[in-house]
Coordinates of C-alpha atoms in Angstrom, one line a residue:
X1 CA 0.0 0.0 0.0
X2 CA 0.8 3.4 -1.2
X3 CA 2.5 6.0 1.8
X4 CA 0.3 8.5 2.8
X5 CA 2.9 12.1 1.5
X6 CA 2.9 15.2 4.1
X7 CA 4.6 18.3 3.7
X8 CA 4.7 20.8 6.6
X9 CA 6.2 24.1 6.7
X10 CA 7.1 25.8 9.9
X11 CA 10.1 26.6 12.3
X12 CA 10.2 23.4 13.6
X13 CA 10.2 19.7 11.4
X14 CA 7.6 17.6 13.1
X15 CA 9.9 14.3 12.7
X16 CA 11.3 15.4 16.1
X17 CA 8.7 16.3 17.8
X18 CA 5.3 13.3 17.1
X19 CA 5.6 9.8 16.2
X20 CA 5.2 9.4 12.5
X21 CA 3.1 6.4 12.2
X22 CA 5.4 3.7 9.4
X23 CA 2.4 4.6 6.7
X24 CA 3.0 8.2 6.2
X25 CA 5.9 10.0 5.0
X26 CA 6.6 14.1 6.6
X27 CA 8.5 16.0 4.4
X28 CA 10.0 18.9 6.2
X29 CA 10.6 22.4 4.6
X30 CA 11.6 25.7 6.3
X31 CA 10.9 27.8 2.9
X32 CA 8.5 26.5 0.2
X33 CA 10.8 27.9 -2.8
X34 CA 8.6 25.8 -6.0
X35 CA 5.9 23.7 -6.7
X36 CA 6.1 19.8 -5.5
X37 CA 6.9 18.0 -8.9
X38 CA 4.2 15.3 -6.9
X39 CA 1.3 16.6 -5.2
X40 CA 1.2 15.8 -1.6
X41 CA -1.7 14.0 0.1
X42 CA -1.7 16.2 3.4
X43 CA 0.1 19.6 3.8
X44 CA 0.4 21.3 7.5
X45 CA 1.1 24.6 7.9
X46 CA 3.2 25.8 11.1
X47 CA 3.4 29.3 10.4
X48 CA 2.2 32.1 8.1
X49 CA 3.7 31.6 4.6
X50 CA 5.5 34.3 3.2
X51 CA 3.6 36.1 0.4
X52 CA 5.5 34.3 -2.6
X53 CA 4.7 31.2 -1.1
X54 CA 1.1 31.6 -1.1
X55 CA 1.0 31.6 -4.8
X56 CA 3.2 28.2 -4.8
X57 CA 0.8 27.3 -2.0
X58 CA -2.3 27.6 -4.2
X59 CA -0.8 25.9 -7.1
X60 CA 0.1 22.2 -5.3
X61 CA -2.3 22.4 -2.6
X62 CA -5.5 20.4 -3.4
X63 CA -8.4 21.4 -1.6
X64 CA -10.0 20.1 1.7
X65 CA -5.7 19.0 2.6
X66 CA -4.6 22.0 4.2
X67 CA -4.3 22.1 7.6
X68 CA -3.1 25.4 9.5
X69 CA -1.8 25.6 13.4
X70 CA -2.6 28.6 15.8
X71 CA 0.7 29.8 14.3
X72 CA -0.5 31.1 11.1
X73 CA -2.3 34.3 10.8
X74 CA -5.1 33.5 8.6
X75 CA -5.8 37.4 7.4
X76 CA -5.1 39.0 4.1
X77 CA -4.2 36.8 1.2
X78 CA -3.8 33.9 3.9
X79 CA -7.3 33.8 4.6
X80 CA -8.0 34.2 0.7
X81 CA -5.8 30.8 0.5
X82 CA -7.8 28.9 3.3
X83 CA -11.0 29.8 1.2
X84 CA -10.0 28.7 -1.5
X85 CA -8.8 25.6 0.2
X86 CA -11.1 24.8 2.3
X87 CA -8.7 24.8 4.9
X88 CA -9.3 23.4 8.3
X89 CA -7.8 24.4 11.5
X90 CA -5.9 22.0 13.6
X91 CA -5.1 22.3 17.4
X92 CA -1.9 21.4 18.4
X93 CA -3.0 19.1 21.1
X94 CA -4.8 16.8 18.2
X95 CA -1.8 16.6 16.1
X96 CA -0.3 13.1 17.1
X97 CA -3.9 11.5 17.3
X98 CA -4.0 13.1 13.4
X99 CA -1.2 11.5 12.7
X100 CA -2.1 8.1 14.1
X101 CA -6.0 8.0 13.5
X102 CA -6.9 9.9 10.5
X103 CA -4.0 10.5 8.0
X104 CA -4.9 7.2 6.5
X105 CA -8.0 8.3 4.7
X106 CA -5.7 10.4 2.8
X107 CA -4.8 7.6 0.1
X108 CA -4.4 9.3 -3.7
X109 CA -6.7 6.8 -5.2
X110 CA -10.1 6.4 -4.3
X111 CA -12.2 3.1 -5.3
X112 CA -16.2 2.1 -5.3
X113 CA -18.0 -0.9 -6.8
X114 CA -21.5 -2.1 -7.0
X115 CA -21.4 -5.9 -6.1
X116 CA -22.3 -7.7 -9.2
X117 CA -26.0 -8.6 -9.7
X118 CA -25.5 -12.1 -10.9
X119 CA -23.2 -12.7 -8.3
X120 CA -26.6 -12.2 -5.8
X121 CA -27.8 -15.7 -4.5
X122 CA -31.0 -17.0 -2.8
X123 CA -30.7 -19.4 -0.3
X124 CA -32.1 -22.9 -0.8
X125 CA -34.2 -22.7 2.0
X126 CA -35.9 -19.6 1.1
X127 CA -40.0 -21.1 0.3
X128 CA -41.3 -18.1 -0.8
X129 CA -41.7 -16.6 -4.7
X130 CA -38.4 -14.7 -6.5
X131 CA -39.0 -12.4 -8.9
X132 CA -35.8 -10.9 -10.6
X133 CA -36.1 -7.2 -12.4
X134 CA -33.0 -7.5 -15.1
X135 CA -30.3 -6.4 -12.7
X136 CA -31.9 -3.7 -11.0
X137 CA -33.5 -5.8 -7.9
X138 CA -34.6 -9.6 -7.1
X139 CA -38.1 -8.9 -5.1
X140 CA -38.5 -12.1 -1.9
X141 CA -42.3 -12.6 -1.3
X142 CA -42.5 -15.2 1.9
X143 CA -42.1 -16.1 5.7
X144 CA -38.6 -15.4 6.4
X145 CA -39.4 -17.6 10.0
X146 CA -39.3 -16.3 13.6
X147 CA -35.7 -16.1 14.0
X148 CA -33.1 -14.6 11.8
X149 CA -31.7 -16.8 8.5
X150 CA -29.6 -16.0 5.9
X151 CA -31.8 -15.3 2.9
X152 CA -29.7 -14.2 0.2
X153 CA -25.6 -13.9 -0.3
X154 CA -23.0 -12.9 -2.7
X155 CA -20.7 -15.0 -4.3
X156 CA -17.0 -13.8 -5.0
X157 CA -15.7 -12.9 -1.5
X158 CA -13.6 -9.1 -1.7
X159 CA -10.1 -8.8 -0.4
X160 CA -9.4 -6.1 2.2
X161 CA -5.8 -5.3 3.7
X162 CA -5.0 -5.0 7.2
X163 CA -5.7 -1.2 8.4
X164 CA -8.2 -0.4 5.5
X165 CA -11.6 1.3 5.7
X166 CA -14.6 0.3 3.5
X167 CA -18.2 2.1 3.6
X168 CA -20.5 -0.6 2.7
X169 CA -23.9 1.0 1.6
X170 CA -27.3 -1.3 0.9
X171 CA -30.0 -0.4 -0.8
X172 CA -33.7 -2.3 -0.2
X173 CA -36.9 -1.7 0.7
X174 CA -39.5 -4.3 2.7
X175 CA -42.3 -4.4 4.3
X176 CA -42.7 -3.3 7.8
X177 CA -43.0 -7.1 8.9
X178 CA -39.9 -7.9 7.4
X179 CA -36.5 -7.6 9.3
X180 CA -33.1 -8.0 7.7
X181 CA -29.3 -7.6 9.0
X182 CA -26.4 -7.4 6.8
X183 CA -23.4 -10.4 8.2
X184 CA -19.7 -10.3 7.5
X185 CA -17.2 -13.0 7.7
X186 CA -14.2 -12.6 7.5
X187 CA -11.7 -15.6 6.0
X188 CA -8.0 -15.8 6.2
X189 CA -6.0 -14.5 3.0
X190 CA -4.9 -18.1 2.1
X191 CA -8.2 -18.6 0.4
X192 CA -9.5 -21.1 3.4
X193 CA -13.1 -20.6 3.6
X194 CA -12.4 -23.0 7.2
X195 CA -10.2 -20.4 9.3
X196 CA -12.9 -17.6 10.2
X197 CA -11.0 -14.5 11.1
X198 CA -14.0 -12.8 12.6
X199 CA -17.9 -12.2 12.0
X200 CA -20.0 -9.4 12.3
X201 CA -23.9 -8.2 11.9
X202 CA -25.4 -5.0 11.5
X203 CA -28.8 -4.3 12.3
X204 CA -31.5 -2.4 10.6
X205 CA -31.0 0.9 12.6
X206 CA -26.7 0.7 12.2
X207 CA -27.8 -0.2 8.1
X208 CA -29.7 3.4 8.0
X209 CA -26.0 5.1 8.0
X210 CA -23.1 4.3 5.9
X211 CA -21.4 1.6 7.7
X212 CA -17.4 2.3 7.7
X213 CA -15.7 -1.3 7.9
X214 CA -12.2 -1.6 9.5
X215 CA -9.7 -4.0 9.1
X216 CA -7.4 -3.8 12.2
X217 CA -6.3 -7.3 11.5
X218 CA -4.5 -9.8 9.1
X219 CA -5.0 -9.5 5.2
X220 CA -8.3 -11.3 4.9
X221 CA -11.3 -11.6 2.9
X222 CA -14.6 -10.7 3.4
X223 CA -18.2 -12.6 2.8
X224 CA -21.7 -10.4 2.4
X225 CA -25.1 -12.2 3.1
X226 CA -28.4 -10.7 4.3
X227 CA -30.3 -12.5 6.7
X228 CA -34.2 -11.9 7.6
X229 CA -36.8 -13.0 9.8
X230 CA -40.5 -12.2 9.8
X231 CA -42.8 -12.2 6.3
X232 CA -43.9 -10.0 3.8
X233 CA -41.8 -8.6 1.0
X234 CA -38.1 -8.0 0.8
X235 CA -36.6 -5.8 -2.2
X236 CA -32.3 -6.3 -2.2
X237 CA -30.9 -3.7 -4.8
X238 CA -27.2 -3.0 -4.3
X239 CA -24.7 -3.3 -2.0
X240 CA -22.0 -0.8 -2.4
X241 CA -18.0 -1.4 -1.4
X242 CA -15.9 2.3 -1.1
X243 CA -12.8 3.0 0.4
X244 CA -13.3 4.5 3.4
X245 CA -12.7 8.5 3.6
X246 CA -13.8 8.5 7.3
X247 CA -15.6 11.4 8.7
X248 CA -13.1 13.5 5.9
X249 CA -15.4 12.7 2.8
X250 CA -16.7 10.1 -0.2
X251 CA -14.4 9.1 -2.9
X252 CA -12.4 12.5 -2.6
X253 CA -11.3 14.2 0.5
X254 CA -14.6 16.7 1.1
X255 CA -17.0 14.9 -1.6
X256 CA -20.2 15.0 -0.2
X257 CA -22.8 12.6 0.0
X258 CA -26.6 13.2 -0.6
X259 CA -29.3 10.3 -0.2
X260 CA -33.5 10.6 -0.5
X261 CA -35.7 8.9 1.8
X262 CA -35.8 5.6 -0.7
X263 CA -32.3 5.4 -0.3
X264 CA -31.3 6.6 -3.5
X265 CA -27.7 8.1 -3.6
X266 CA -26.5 11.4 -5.1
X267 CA -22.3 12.2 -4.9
X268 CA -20.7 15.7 -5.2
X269 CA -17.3 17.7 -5.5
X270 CA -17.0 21.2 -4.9
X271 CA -13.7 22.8 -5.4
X272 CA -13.5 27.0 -4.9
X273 CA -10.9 26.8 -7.1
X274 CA -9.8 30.8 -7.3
X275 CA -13.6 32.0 -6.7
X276 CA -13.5 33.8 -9.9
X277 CA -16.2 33.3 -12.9
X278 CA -17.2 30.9 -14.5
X279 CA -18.6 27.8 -12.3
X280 CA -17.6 24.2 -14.3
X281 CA -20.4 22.0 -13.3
X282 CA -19.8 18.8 -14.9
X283 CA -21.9 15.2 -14.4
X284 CA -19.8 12.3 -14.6
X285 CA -21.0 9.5 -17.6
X286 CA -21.5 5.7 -16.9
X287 CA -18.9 4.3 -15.5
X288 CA -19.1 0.6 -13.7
X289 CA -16.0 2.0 -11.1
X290 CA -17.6 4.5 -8.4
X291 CA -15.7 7.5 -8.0
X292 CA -15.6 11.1 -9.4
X293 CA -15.1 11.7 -13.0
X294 CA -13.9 14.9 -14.9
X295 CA -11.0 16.0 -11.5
X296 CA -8.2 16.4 -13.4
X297 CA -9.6 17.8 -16.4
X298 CA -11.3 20.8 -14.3
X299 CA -8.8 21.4 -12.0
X300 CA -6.2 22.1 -14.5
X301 CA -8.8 24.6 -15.7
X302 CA -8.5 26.8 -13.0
X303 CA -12.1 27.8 -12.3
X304 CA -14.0 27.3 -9.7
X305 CA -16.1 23.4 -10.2
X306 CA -18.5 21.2 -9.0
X307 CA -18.5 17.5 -9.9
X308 CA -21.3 15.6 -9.7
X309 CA -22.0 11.7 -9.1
X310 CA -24.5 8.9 -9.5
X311 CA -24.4 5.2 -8.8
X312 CA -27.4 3.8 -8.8
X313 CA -28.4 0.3 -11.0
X314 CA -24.7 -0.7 -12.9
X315 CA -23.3 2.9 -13.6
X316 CA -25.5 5.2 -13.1
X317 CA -29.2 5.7 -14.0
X318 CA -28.7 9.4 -16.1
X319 CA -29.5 11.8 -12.6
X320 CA -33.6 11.2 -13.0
X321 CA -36.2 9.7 -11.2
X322 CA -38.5 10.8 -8.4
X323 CA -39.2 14.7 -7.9
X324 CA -37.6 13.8 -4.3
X325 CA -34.4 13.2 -6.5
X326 CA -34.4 15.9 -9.4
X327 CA -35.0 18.1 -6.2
X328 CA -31.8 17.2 -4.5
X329 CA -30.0 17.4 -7.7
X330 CA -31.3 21.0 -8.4
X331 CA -30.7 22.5 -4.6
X332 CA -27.0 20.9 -4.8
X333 CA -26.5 23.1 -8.1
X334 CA -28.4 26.5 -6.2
X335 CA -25.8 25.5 -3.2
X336 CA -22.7 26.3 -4.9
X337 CA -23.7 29.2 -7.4
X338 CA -25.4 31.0 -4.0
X339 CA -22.0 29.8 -2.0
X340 CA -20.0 31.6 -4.7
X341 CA -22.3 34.5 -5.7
X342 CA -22.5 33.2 -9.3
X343 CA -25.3 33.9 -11.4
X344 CA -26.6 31.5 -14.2
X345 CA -24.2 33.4 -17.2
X346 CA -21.7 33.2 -15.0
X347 CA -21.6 29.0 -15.3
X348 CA -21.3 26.5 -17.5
X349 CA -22.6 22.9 -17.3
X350 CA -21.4 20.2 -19.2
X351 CA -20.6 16.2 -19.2
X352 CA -20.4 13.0 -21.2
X353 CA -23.4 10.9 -22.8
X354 CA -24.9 10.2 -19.8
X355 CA -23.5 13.5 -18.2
X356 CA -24.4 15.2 -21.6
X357 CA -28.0 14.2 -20.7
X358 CA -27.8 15.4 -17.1
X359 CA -26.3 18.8 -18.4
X360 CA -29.3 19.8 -20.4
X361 CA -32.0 18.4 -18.2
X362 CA -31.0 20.5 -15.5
X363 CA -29.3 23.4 -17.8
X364 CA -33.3 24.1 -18.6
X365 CA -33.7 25.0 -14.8
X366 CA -30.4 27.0 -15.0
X367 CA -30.1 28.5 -18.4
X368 CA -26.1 28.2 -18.1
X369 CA -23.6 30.4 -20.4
X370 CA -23.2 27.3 -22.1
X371 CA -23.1 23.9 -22.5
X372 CA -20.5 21.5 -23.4
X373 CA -21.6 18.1 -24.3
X374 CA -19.2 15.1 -25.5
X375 CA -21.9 12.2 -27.0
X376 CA -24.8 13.8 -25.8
X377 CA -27.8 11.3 -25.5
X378 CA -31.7 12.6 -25.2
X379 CA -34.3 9.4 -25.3
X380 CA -33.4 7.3 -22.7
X381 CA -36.4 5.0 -24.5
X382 CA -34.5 5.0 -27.6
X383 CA -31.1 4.2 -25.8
X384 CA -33.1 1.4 -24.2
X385 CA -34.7 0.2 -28.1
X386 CA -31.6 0.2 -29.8
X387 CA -30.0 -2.6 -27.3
X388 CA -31.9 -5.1 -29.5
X389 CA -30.8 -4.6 -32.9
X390 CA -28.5 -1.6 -33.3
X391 CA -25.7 -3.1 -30.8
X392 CA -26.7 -6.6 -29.2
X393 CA -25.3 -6.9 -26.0
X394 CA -23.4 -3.1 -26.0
X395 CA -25.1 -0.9 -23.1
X396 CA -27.8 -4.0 -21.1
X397 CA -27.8 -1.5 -18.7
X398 CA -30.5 0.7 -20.5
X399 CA -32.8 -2.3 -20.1
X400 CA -32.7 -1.2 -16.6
X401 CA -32.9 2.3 -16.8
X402 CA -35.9 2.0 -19.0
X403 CA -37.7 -0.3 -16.5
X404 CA -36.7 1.8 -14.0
X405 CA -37.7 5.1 -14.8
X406 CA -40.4 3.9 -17.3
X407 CA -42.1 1.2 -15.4
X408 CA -41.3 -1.4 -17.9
X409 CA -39.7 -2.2 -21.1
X410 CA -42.6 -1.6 -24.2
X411 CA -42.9 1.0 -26.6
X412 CA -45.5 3.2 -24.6
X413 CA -42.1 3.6 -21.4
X414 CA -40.0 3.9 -24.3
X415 CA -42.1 6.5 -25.5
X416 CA -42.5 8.3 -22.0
X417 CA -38.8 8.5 -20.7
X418 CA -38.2 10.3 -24.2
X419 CA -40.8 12.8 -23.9
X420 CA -39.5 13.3 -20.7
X421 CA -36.7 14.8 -21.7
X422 CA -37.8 16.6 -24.8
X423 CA -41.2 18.7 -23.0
X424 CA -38.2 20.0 -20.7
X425 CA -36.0 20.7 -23.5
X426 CA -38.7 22.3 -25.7
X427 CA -39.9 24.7 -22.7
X428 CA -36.9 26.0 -21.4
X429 CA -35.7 29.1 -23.1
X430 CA -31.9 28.9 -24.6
X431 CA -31.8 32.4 -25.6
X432 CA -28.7 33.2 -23.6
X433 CA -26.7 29.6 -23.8
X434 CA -24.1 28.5 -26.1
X435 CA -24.3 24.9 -26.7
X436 CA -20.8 22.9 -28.1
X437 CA -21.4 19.8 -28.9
X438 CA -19.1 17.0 -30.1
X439 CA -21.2 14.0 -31.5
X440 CA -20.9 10.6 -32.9
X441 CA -22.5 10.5 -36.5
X442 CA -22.7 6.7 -36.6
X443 CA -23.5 6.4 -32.9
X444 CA -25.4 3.1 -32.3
X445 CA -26.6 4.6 -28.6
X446 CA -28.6 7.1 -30.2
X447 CA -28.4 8.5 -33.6
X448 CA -29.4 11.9 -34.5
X449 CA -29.3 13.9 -31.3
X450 CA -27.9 16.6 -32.9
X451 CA -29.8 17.4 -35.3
X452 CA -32.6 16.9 -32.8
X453 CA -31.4 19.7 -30.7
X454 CA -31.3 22.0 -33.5
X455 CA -34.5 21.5 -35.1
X456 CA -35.9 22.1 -31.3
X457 CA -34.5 25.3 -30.1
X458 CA -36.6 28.1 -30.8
X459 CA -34.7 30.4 -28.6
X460 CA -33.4 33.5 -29.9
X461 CA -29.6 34.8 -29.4
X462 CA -28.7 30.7 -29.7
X463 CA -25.4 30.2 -30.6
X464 CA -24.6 26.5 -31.1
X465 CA -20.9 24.7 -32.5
X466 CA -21.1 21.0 -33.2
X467 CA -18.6 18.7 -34.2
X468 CA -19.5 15.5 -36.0
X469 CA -16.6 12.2 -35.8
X470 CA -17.7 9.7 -37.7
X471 CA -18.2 6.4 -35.6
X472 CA -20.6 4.9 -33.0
X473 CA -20.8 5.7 -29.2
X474 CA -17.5 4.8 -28.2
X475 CA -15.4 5.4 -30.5
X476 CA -12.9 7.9 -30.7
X477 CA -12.3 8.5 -26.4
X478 CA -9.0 10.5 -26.7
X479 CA -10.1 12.6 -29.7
X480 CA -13.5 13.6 -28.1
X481 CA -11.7 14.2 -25.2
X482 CA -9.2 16.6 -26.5
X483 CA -11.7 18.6 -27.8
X484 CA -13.8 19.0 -24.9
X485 CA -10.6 20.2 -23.2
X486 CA -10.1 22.8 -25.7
X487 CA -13.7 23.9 -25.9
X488 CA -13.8 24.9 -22.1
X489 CA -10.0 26.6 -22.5
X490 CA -11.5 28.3 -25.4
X491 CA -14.4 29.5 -23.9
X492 CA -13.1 30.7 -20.8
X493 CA -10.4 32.6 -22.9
X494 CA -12.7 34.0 -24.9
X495 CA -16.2 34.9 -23.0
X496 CA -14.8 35.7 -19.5
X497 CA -11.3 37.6 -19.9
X498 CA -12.1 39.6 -17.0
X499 CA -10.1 37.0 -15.0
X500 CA -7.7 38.5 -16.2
X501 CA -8.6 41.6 -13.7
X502 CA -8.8 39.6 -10.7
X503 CA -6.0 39.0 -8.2
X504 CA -6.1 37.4 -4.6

């Protein structure tokens, strides 16, 4: 496992004075003279930076790391720094218990995964009727008996290294007569399924949380069953594996974690970035890893952004569903532009496919400067149609969606999740947003999106740039994604030069 990097800058190095636990690695500097050629994981700040180093500061420092002492007067550009940061003060009596406790959520790569669906199993002794939903859900109809039994389990065990964190998540619903507990065993790392390291079982009340996981033993691997007692029905959906972040964040140190009453899970990055226009709102596209998408990318940018995150069936489920849902989505968007005073010209929204889709549902709401959209898709019903002759076997997943968010898979929910999107599209007036759109002519997801989006906006003062690549959906990654790069550096450079004005 990867050493946790620190850098601290005061009078005196740390190494001399706290015990630096054999995981982490404190790099001591008196005068912070250029940037890190490696970003650090943590950086500690021992007294006030001089004012040259605040620029150096700003340039390696990723936000929610910084931590400052009593030591450092945090007025002036200082204070403009822990802004930007999102700094956190530190008392010097909490520094060792830091050091041994919490510097370990500070790992450089996070990692999330959905169990596998058709790795679920139903226990032989389950009676009752199974219905399966594609690989959304399995729905349990039955008496579960007096006492608690496991009902269902998952196959493939998941390896977890001594001193690691995971957040297990599950989502379910049942029926008030049904009770469930989530069970982990724990086997040796030889592979042994006979030496039990430990088990564990987590009741309904502990399961209404995120339940953090830690390994303080051996190398080992870990079993997931459910069990359940009572009768009525029992709906399993996912059960979600993330490194742990602690009380310090999901995925990313300070991503933030949003879930509705039907447990249904929303994931968000905000990073102030130099607080100056525009506002990069960008919704990550399928992907089977959970994590944050689009970090690099906007960070290199400059400007403030705000990544956003969904994980719900395998990859993500386009950012609709119940008002409860679009609700959350929409205030977390109103959050940030309120947070940094931005008004809707002053952002732009953008994403990939999936993302694409996100962008312009809620860039209605917003009426963003512009959008930028990499392989946008509209008709979720048509995504969904196409899996049967256009490209067999190529996204299953929009089975799901469509029986999700339609209701079921014929032509009248293929039908309504399209006009879903389009009566938004159609009312919202684009009059002052630019879209840039780079598109797939031959794209077996869904073809002609883009000339769909033309033919639709009536808005006047619409300025739109497309760029058509020949080949299907996902084709073509690096060029697409080369252009969306320059597209934002363009239109930063060219629509908001008064950056150039600001200073910190």
């Amino acid at each position: 496992m990867n050493k946790i990097r620190i850098l601290q800058l005061g009078e005196i190095d740390w190494n001399r004075i706290y015990v630096i636990p054999k995981t982490v690695i404190l790099d001591y500097v008196h005068i912070i003279v250029e940037v890190p050629e490696k970003p650090y994981d943590i950086i500690f700040l021992d007294r006030t930076p001089l004012e040259e180093e605040i620029e150096l500061l700003y340039q390696s420092v990723k936000a929610y790391t910084m931590f400052v002492t009593k030591r450092v007067d945090v007025s002036g550009k200082m204070a403009w720094l822990c802004k930007s940061k999102k700094a956190h003060h530190i008392a010097e009596r909490e520094i060792q218990s830091f050091l041994n406790r919490e510097t370990k959520y500070y790992y450089p790569k996070p990692y999330g995964e959905k169990f596998r669906f058709n790795n679920l199993t139903i226990s032989r002794d389950f009676s009752g009727t199974i219905k399966w939903n594609g690989n959304y859900d399995v729905v349990l109809v039955g008496d579960y008996g007096e006492e608690y039994c496991q009902i269902v389990y998952w196959r493939n065990n998941t390896v977890i290294r001594k001193g690691q964190v995971i957040d297990l998540w599950l989502e379910y619903c049942k029926d008030p007569d049904v009770s469930i507990a989530l069970s982990v065993t724990k086997f040796a790392a030889d592979g042994s399924v006979g030496t039990v390291l430990g088990q564990w079982e987590f009741c309904e009340e502990e399961l209404e949380q995120v339940i953090p996981f830690e390994n303080e033993g051996m190398d080992g691997y870990l079993f997931f069953s459910i069990s359940a007692k009572g009768s009525g029905q029992l709906r399993i959906i996912a059960l979600h594996n993330r490194f742990s972040r602690g009380t310090h964040g999901y995925f990313l140190p300070g991503g933030e974690r949003y879930v509705t009453s039907e447990r249904e899970e929303v994931f968000c990055y905000f990073d102030p970035r130099d607080m100056k226009p525009p506002l990069n709102i960008f919704f990550a596209g399928w992907e089977i890893t959970e994590n944050f998408q689009g970090y690099n990318l906007n960070r290199k940018l400059g400007c403030p952004f705000l990544l956003l995150a969904e994980h719900r069936l395998m990859g993500g489920s386009f950012y609709v569903g119940t008002e409860e849902y679009e609700e959350l989505i929409a205030a977390i968007i109103k959050k940030y532009m309120k947070e940094l005073g931005f008004s809707p010209d002053q952002v732009i929204m953008s994403g990939l496919s999936m993302g694409a889709y996100a962008s312009m549902y809620y860039g209605a709401d917003v009426k963003p400067h512009a959008l930028v959209l990499m392989k946008p898709l509209a008709g979720i019903g048509n995504v969904a149609s196409n899996e049967k002759y256009s490209r067999p076997g190529g996204f299953p997943t929009s089975l799901d969606v469509l029986k999700f968010l339609g209701g079921d898979t014929d032509a009248k929910s293929v039908r309504k999740l399209n006009d879903k999107f389009w009566k938004k599209f159609d009312a919202a007036d684009w009059g002052k947003t630019k879209f840039v759109v780079s598109y797939m002519i031959e794209d077996d997801f869904e073809n002609g999106v883009y000339e769909a989006m033309i033919s639709r906006i009536h808005s006047e003062g619409v300025q739109v740039y497309g760029k058509g690549l020949h080949g299907r959906h996902g084709d073509s990654q690096a060029v697409t994604a080369n252009w969306f790069s320059r597209q934002f550096n363009k239109i930063i450079r060219d629509d908001f030069f008064e950056r150039n004005d600001y200073t910190c």
